[in-house]
Tab-separated table of C-alpha atoms in Angstrom:
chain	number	residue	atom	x	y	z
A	264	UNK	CA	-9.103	27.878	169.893
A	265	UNK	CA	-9.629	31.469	168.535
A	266	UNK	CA	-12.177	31.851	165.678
A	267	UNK	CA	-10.273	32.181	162.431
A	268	UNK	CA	-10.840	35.628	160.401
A	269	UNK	CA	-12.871	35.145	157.940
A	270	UNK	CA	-15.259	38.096	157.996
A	271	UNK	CA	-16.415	40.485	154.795
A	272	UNK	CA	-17.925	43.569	156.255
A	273	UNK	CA	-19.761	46.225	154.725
A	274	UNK	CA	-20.252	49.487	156.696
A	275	UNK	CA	-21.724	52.804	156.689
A	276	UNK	CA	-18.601	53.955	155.100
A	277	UNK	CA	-18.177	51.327	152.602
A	278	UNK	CA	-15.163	49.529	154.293
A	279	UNK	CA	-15.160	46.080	152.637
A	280	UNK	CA	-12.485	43.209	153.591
A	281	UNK	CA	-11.484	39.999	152.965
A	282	UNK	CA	-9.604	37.131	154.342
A	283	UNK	CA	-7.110	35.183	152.571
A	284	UNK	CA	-5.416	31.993	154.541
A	285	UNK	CA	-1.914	31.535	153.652
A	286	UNK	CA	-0.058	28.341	155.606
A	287	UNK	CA	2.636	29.372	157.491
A	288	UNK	CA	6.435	29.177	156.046
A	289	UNK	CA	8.065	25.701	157.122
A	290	UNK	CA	11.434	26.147	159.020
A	291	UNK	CA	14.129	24.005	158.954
A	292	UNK	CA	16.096	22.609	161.732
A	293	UNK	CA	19.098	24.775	160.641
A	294	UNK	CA	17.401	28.416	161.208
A	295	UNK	CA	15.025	27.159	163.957
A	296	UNK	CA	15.595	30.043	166.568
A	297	UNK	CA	14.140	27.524	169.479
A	298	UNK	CA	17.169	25.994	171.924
A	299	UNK	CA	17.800	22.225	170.325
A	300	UNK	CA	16.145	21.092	173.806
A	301	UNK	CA	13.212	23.142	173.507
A	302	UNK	CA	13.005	21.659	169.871
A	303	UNK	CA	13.336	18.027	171.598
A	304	UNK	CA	9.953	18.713	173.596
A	305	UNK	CA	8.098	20.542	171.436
A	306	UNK	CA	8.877	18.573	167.965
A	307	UNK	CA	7.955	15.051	169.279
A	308	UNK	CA	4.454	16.082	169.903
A	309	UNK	CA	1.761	16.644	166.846
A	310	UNK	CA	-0.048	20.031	166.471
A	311	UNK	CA	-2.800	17.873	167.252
A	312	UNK	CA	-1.616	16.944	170.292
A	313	UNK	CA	-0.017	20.304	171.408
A	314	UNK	CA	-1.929	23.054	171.554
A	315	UNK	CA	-0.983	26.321	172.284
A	316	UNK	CA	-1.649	26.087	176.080
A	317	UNK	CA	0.781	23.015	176.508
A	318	UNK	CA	3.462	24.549	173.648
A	319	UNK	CA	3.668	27.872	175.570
A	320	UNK	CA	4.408	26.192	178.954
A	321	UNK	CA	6.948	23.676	177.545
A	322	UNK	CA	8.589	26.189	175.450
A	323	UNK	CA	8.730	28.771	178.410
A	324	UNK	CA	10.444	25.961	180.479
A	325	UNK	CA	12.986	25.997	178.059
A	326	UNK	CA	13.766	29.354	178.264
A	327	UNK	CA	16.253	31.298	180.202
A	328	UNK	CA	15.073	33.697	182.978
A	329	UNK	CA	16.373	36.801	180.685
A	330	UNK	CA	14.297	35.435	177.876
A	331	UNK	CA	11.213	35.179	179.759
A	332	UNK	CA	11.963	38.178	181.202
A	333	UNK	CA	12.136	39.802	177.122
A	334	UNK	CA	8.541	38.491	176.286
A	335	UNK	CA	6.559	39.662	179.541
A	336	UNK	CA	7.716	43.873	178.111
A	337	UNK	CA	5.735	45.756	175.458
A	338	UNK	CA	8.098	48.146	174.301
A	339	UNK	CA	8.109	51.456	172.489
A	340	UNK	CA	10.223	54.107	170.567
A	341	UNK	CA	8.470	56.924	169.085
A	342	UNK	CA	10.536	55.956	165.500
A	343	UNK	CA	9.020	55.016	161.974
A	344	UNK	CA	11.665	52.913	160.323
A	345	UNK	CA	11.037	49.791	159.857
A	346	UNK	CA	14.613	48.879	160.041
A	347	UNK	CA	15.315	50.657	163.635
A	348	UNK	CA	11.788	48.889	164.769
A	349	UNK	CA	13.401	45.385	163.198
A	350	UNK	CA	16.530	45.935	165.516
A	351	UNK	CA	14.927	46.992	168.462
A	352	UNK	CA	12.934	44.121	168.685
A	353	UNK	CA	15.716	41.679	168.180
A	354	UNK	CA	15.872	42.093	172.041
A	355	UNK	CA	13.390	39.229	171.958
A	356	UNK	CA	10.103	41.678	173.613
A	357	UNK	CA	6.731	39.991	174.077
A	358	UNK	CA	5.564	43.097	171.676
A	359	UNK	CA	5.370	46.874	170.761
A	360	UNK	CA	2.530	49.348	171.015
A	361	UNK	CA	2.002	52.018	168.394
A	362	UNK	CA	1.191	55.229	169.176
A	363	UNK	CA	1.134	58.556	166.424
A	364	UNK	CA	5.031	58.653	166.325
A	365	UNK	CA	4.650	55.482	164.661
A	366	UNK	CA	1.806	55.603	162.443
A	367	UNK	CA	3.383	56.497	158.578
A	368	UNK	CA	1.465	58.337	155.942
A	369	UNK	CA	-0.086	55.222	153.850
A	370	UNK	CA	-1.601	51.935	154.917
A	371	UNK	CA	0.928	50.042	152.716
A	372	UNK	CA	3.465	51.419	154.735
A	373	UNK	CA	1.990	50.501	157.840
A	374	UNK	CA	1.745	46.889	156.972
A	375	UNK	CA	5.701	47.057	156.033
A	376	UNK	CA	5.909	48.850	159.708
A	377	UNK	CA	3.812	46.209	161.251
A	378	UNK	CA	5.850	43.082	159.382
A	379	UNK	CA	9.042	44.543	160.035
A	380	UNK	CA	8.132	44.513	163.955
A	381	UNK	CA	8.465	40.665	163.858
A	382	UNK	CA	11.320	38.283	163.925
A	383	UNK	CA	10.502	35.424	163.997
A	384	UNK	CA	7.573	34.445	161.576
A	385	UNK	CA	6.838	31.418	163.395
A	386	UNK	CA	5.578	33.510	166.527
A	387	UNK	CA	5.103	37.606	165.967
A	388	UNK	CA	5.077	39.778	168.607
A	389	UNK	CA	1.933	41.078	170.440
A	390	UNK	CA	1.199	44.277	168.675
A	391	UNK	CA	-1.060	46.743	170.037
A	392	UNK	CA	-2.840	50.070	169.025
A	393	UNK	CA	-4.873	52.243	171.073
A	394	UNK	CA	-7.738	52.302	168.334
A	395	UNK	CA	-10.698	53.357	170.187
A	396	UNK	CA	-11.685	55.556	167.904
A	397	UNK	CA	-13.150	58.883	167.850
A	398	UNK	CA	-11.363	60.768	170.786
A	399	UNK	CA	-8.911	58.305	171.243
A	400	UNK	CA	-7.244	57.208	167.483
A	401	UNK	CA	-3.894	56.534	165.842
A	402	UNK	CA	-5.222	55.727	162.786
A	403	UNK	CA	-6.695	58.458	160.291
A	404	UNK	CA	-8.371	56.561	157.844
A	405	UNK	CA	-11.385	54.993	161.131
A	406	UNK	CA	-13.929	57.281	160.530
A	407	UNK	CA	-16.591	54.764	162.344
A	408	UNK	CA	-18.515	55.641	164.734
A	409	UNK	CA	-17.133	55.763	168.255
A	410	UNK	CA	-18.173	56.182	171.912
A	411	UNK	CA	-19.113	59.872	171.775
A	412	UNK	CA	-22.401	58.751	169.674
A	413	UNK	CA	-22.476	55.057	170.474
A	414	UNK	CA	-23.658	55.696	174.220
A	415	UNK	CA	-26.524	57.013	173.076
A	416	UNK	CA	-27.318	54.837	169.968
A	417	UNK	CA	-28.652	50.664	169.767
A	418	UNK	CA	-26.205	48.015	170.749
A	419	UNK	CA	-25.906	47.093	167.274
A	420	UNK	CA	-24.464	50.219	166.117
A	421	UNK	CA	-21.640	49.181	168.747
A	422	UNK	CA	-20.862	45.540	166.566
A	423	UNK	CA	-20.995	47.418	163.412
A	424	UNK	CA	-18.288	50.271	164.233
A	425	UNK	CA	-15.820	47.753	166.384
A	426	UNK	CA	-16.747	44.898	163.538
A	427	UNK	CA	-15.206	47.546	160.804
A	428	UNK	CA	-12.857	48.900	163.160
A	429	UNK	CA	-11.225	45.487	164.209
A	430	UNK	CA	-11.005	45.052	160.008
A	431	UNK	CA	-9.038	48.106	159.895
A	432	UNK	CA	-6.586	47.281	162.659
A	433	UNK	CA	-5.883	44.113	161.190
A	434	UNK	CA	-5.545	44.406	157.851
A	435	UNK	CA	-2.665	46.838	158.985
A	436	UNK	CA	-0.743	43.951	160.826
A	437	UNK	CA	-1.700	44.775	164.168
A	438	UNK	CA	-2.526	41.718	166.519
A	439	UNK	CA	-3.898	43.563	169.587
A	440	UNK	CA	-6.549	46.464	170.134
A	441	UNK	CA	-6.280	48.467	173.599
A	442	UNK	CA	-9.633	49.756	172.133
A	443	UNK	CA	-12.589	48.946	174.480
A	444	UNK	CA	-12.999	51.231	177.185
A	445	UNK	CA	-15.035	49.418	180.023
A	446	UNK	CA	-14.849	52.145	182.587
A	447	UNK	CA	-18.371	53.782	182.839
A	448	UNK	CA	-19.758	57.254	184.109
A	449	UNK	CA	-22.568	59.329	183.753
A	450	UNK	CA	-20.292	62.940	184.643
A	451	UNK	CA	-20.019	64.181	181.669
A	452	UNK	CA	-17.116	66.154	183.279
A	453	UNK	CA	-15.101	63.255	183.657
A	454	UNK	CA	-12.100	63.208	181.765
A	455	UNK	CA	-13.152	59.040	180.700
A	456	UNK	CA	-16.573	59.997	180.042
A	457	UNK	CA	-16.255	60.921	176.155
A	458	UNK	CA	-14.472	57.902	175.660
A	459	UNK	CA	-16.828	55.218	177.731
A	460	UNK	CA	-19.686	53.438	175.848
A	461	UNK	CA	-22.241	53.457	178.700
A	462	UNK	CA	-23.365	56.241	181.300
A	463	UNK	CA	-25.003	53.238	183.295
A	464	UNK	CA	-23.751	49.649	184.346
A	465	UNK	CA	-26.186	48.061	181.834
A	466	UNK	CA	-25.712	50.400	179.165
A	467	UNK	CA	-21.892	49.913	179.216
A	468	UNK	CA	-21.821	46.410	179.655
A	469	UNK	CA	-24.193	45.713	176.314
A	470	UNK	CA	-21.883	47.901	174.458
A	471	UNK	CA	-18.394	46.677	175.857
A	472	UNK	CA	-19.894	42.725	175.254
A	473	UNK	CA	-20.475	43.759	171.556
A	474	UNK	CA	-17.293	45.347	170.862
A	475	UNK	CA	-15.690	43.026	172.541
A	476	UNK	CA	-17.186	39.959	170.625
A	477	UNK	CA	-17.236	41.863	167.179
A	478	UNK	CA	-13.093	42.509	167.437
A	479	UNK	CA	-12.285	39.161	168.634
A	480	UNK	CA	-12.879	38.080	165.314
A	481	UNK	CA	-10.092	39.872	164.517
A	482	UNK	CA	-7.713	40.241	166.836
A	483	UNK	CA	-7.452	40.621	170.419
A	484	UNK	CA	-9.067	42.589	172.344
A	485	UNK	CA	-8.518	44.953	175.490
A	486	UNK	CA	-10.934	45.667	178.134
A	487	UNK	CA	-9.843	49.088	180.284
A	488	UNK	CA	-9.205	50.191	182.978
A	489	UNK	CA	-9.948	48.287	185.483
A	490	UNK	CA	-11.275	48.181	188.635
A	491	UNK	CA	-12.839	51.387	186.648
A	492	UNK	CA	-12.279	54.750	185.993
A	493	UNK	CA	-15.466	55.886	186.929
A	494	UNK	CA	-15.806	55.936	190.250
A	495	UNK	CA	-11.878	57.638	191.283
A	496	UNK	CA	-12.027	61.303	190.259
A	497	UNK	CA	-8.750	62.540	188.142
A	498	UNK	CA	-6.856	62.015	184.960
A	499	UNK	CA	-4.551	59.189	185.851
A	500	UNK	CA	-2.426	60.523	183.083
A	501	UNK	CA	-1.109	63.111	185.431
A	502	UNK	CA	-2.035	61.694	188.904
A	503	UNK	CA	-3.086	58.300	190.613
A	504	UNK	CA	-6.861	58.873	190.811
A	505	UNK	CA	-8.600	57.489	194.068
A	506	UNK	CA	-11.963	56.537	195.823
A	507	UNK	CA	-12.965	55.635	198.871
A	508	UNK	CA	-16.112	53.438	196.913
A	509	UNK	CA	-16.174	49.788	198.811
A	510	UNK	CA	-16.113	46.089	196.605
A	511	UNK	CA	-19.899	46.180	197.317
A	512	UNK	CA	-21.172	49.752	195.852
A	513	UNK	CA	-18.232	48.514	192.791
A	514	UNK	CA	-19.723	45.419	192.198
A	515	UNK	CA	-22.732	46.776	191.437
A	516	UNK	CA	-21.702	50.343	190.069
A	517	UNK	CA	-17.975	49.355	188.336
A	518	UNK	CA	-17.968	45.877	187.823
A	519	UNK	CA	-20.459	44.819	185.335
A	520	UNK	CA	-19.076	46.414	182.512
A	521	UNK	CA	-15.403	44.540	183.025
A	522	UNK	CA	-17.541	40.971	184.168
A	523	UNK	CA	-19.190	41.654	180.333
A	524	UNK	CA	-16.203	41.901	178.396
A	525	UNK	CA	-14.393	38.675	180.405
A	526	UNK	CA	-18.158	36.804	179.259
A	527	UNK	CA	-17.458	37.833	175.921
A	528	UNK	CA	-13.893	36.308	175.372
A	529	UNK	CA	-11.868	39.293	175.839
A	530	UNK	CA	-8.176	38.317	175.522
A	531	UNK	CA	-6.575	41.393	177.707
A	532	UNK	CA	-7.329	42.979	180.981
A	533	UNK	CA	-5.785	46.499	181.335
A	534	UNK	CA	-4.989	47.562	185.229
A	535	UNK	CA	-5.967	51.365	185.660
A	536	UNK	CA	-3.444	53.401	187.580
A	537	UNK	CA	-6.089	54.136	190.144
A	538	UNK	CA	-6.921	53.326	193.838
A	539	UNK	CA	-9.789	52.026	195.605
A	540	UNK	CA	-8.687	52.596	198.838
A	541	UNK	CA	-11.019	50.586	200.693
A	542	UNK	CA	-10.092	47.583	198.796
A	543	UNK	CA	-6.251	48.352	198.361
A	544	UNK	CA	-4.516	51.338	198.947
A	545	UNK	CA	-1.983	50.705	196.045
A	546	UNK	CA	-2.766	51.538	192.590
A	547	UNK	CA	-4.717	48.572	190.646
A	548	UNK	CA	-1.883	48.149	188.192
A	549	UNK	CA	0.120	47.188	191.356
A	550	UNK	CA	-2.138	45.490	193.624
A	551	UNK	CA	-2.042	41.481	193.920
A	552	UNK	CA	-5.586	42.054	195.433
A	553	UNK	CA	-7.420	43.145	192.269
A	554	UNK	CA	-5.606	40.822	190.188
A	555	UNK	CA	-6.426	38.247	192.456
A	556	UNK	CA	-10.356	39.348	191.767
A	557	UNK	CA	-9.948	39.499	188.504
A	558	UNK	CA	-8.474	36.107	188.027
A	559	UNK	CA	-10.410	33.886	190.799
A	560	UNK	CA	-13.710	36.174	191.611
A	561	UNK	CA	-14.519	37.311	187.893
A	562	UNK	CA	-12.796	34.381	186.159
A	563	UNK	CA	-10.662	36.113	183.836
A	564	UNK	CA	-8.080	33.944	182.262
A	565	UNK	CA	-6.326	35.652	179.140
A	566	UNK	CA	-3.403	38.237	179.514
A	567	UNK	CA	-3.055	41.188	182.368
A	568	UNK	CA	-1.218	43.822	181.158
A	569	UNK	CA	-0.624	47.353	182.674
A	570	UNK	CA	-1.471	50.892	181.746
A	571	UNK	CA	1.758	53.167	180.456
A	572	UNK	CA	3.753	52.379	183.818
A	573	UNK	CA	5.282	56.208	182.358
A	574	UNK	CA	2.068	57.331	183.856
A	575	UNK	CA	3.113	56.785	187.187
A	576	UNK	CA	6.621	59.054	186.414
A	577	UNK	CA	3.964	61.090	185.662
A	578	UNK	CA	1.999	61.053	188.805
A	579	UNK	CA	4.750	62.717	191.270
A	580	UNK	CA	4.682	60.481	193.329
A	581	UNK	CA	8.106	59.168	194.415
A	582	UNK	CA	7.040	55.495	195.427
A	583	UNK	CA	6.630	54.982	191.538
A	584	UNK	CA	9.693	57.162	190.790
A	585	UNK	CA	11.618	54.509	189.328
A	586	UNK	CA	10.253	52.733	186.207
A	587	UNK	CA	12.175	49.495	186.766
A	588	UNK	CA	11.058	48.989	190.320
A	589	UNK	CA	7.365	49.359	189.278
A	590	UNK	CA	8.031	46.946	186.152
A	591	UNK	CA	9.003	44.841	188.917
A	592	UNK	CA	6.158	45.204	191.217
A	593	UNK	CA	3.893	44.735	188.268
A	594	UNK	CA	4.390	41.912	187.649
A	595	UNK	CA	5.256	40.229	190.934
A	596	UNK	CA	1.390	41.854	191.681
A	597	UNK	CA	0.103	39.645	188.847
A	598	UNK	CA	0.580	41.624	185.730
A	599	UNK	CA	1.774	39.523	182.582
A	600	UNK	CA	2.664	42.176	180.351
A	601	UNK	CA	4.407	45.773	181.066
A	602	UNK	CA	3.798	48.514	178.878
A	603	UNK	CA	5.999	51.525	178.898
A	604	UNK	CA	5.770	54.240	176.820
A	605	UNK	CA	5.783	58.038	178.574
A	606	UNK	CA	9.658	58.648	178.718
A	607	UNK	CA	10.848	55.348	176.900
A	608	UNK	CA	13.742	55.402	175.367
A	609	UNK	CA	16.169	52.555	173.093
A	610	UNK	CA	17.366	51.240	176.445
A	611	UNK	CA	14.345	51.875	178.341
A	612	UNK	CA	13.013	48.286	177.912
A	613	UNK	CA	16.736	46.638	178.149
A	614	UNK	CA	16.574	47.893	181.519
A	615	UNK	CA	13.248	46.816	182.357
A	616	UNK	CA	14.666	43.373	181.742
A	617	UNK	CA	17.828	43.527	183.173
A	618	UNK	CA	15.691	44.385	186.620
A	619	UNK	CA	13.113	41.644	186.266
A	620	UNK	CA	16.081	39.263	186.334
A	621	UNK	CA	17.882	41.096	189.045
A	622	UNK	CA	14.393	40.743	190.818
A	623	UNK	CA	14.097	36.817	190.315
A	624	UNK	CA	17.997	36.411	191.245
A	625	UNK	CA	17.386	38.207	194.492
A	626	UNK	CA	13.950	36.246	195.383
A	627	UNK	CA	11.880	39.984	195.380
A	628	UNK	CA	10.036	38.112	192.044
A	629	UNK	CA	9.452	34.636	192.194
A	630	UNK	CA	10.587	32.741	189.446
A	631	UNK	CA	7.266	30.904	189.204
A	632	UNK	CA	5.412	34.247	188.577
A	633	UNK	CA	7.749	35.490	185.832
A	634	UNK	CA	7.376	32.450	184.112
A	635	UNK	CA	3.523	32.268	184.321
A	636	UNK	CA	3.523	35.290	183.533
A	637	UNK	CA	5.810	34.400	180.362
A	638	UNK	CA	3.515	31.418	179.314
A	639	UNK	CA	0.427	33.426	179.486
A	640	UNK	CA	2.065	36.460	177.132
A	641	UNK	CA	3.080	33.252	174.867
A	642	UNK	CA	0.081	31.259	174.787
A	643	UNK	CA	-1.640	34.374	173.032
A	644	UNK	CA	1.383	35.087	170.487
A	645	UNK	CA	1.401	31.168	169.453
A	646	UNK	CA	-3.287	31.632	169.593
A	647	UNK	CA	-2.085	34.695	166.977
A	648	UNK	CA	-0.049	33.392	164.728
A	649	UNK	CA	-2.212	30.171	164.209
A	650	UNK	CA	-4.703	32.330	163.165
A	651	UNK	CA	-2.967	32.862	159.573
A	652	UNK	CA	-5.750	34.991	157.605
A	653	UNK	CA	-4.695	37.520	155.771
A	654	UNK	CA	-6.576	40.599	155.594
A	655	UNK	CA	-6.757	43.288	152.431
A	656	UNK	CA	-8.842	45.830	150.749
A	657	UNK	CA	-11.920	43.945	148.634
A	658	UNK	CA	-13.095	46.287	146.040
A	659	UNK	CA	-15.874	44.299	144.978
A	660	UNK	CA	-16.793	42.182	148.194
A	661	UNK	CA	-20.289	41.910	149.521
A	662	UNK	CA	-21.251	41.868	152.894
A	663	UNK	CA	-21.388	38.604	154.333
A	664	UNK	CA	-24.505	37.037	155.305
């Protein structure tokens, strides 16, 4: 069971917060939006006796192929109205990243943004931010310390800037941080190094454990991007990045970092666009091998997810020409959430459904692996919205002890 929120933080800039616990609203049978037989196995069992592990699978067994097919895609329209935001996600999507298109002018209307992005109250979306901070921001008002100074500065400095960053995501209604950079290089003409905590394996992995374990607090967190930017030269932004580097030299060189974060609870694993040729000659997002690490060699067990697959558009290269198709190989490589945003459109993520059940009707995805992947991406929404505190702006809160 995730730790409830229930920190008061005081920071270098004064940020102070508090939790308030409010008990979820009741529903009746009448607007339940469950199918009357997923209500029949889920209803018969006590909270107690249903946790979120055994409510995600049985309620995932109940649903339709399209339906699972809805919560495994993180969608995205670069829009601000809550309304349009409302009716886009009526498609039934696992959740919705925010990027700057998305971000309006006050914090108050962020948190009308961020409610208006669920449905159904009983079970909000997963929604993520890129909040690194520092290079890497959407939201003006973190002024904390970020990985440009905290490479160089004591571990603690790490928990205090992700402890008052993870506040700040929060209190603004977002569930999920894609805001701990794992990847670790001492070029400082990389394009990742400005936004990695660690030049070194053991510097990185101190940091990424503390960020990771001060914003799981709050939210969940994101490790990125594995295997590791490091080590393949290139801005996967605008290519697919590649090294020749072997498992050993990574397990030693890449690795720790990512094995730090999984120690530390981290609820997401991001899969770099990237190749390690030696090991795969796909990219990671796409490659069963390095999900198959990831799950049985470093024990990760919380959600996969991919980078923008728009970055691979990006990349020129016309095996990943078609967004659908690599929606489709994502997952059937082990991802459990796609994220597209570069060239998404109102119908982009319609489409990315429509092909993951063309895919499962055709046998090119199992139907076991959509649904896994389906239970997984549900597990964490029901682990979310159990976790009912409320977060707000405490003008005369002291730091807890």
């Amino acid at each position: 069971m995730r730790a409830l929120r229930r920190w008061m933080l005081a920071t270098v800039a004064a940020l102070a917060v508090a939790a308030v616990a409010a008990p979820a609203a009741a529903q009746t049978p009448s607007d339940d939006p469950r199918p009357t037989a997923l209500r029949l196995q889920t209803d018969a069992a006590t909270p107690a006796a249903l946790g979120p592990a055994a409510r995600a699978e049985a309620e995932v067994r109940g649903m339709s192929v399209a339906e699972q097919a809805a919560s495994v895609v993180m969608g995205h329209i670069p829009v601000a109205d809550p309304a349009a935001l409302h009716a886009y996600m009526q498609q039934g999507l696992g959740g919705f990243i925010l990027m700057g298109s998305n971000i309006p002018a006050t914090e108050p209307e962020l948190r009308a943004l961020t409610s208006a992005l669920t449905v159904d109250e009983s079970l909000p979306p997963l929604i993520a931010i890129d909040q690194e901070g520092g290079i890497v921001s959407r939201l003006p008002s973190d002024a904390f310390a970020a990985s440009t100074t905290l490479k160089s500065a004591p571990v603690e400095d790490t928990t205090d800037a992700f402890t008052a960053r993870a506040s700040l995501v929060a209190r603004a209604g977002v569930n999920v941080n894609f805001g701990t950079v794992a990847d670790v290089t001492a070029d400082s003409a990389s394009f990742i190094y400005g936004r990695a905590l660690g030049t070194d394996p053991s510097s990185a992995s101190e940091r990424v454990a503390a960020a990771t374990t001060a914003q799981e607090e709050f939210l969940a967190s994101t490790l990125k991007h594995f295997p590791g930017h490091g080590a393949a030269e290139g801005d996967s932004h605008h290519a697919i990045p590649t090294t020749p580097m072997s498992k050993e030299q990574w397990r030693t060189a890449d690795e720790p970092p990512f094995a730090a974060g999984i120690d530390a609870g981290a609820s997401l694993l991001m899969f770099g666009h990237l190749a390690y040729t030696a090991v795969d000659a796909a990219p990671a997002s796409m490659s069963a091998e390095w999900h198959r690490i990831a799950r049985e060699e470093l024990g990760f067990d919380g959600v996969m997810v991919t980078d923008d697959l728009g970055m691979l558009l990006s990349s020129g290269d016309p095996a990943y020409a078609d967004p659908v198709a690599n929606g489709v190989a994502a997952i059937a490589a082990g991802n459990d959430l796609v994220l597209m945003i570069a060239g998404s459109t109102p119908e982009t993520a319609g489409r990315m459904v429509a092909g993951l059940v063309a895919a499962v009707e055709s046998g090119d995805l199992p139907a076991e692996r959509l649904a896994d992947a389906a239970t997984r991406v549900r597990e964490l929404r029901l682990e979310l919205a159990a976790d009912t505190a409320d977060w707000s702006v405490c003008e005369d809160c002291t730091p807890a002890g």
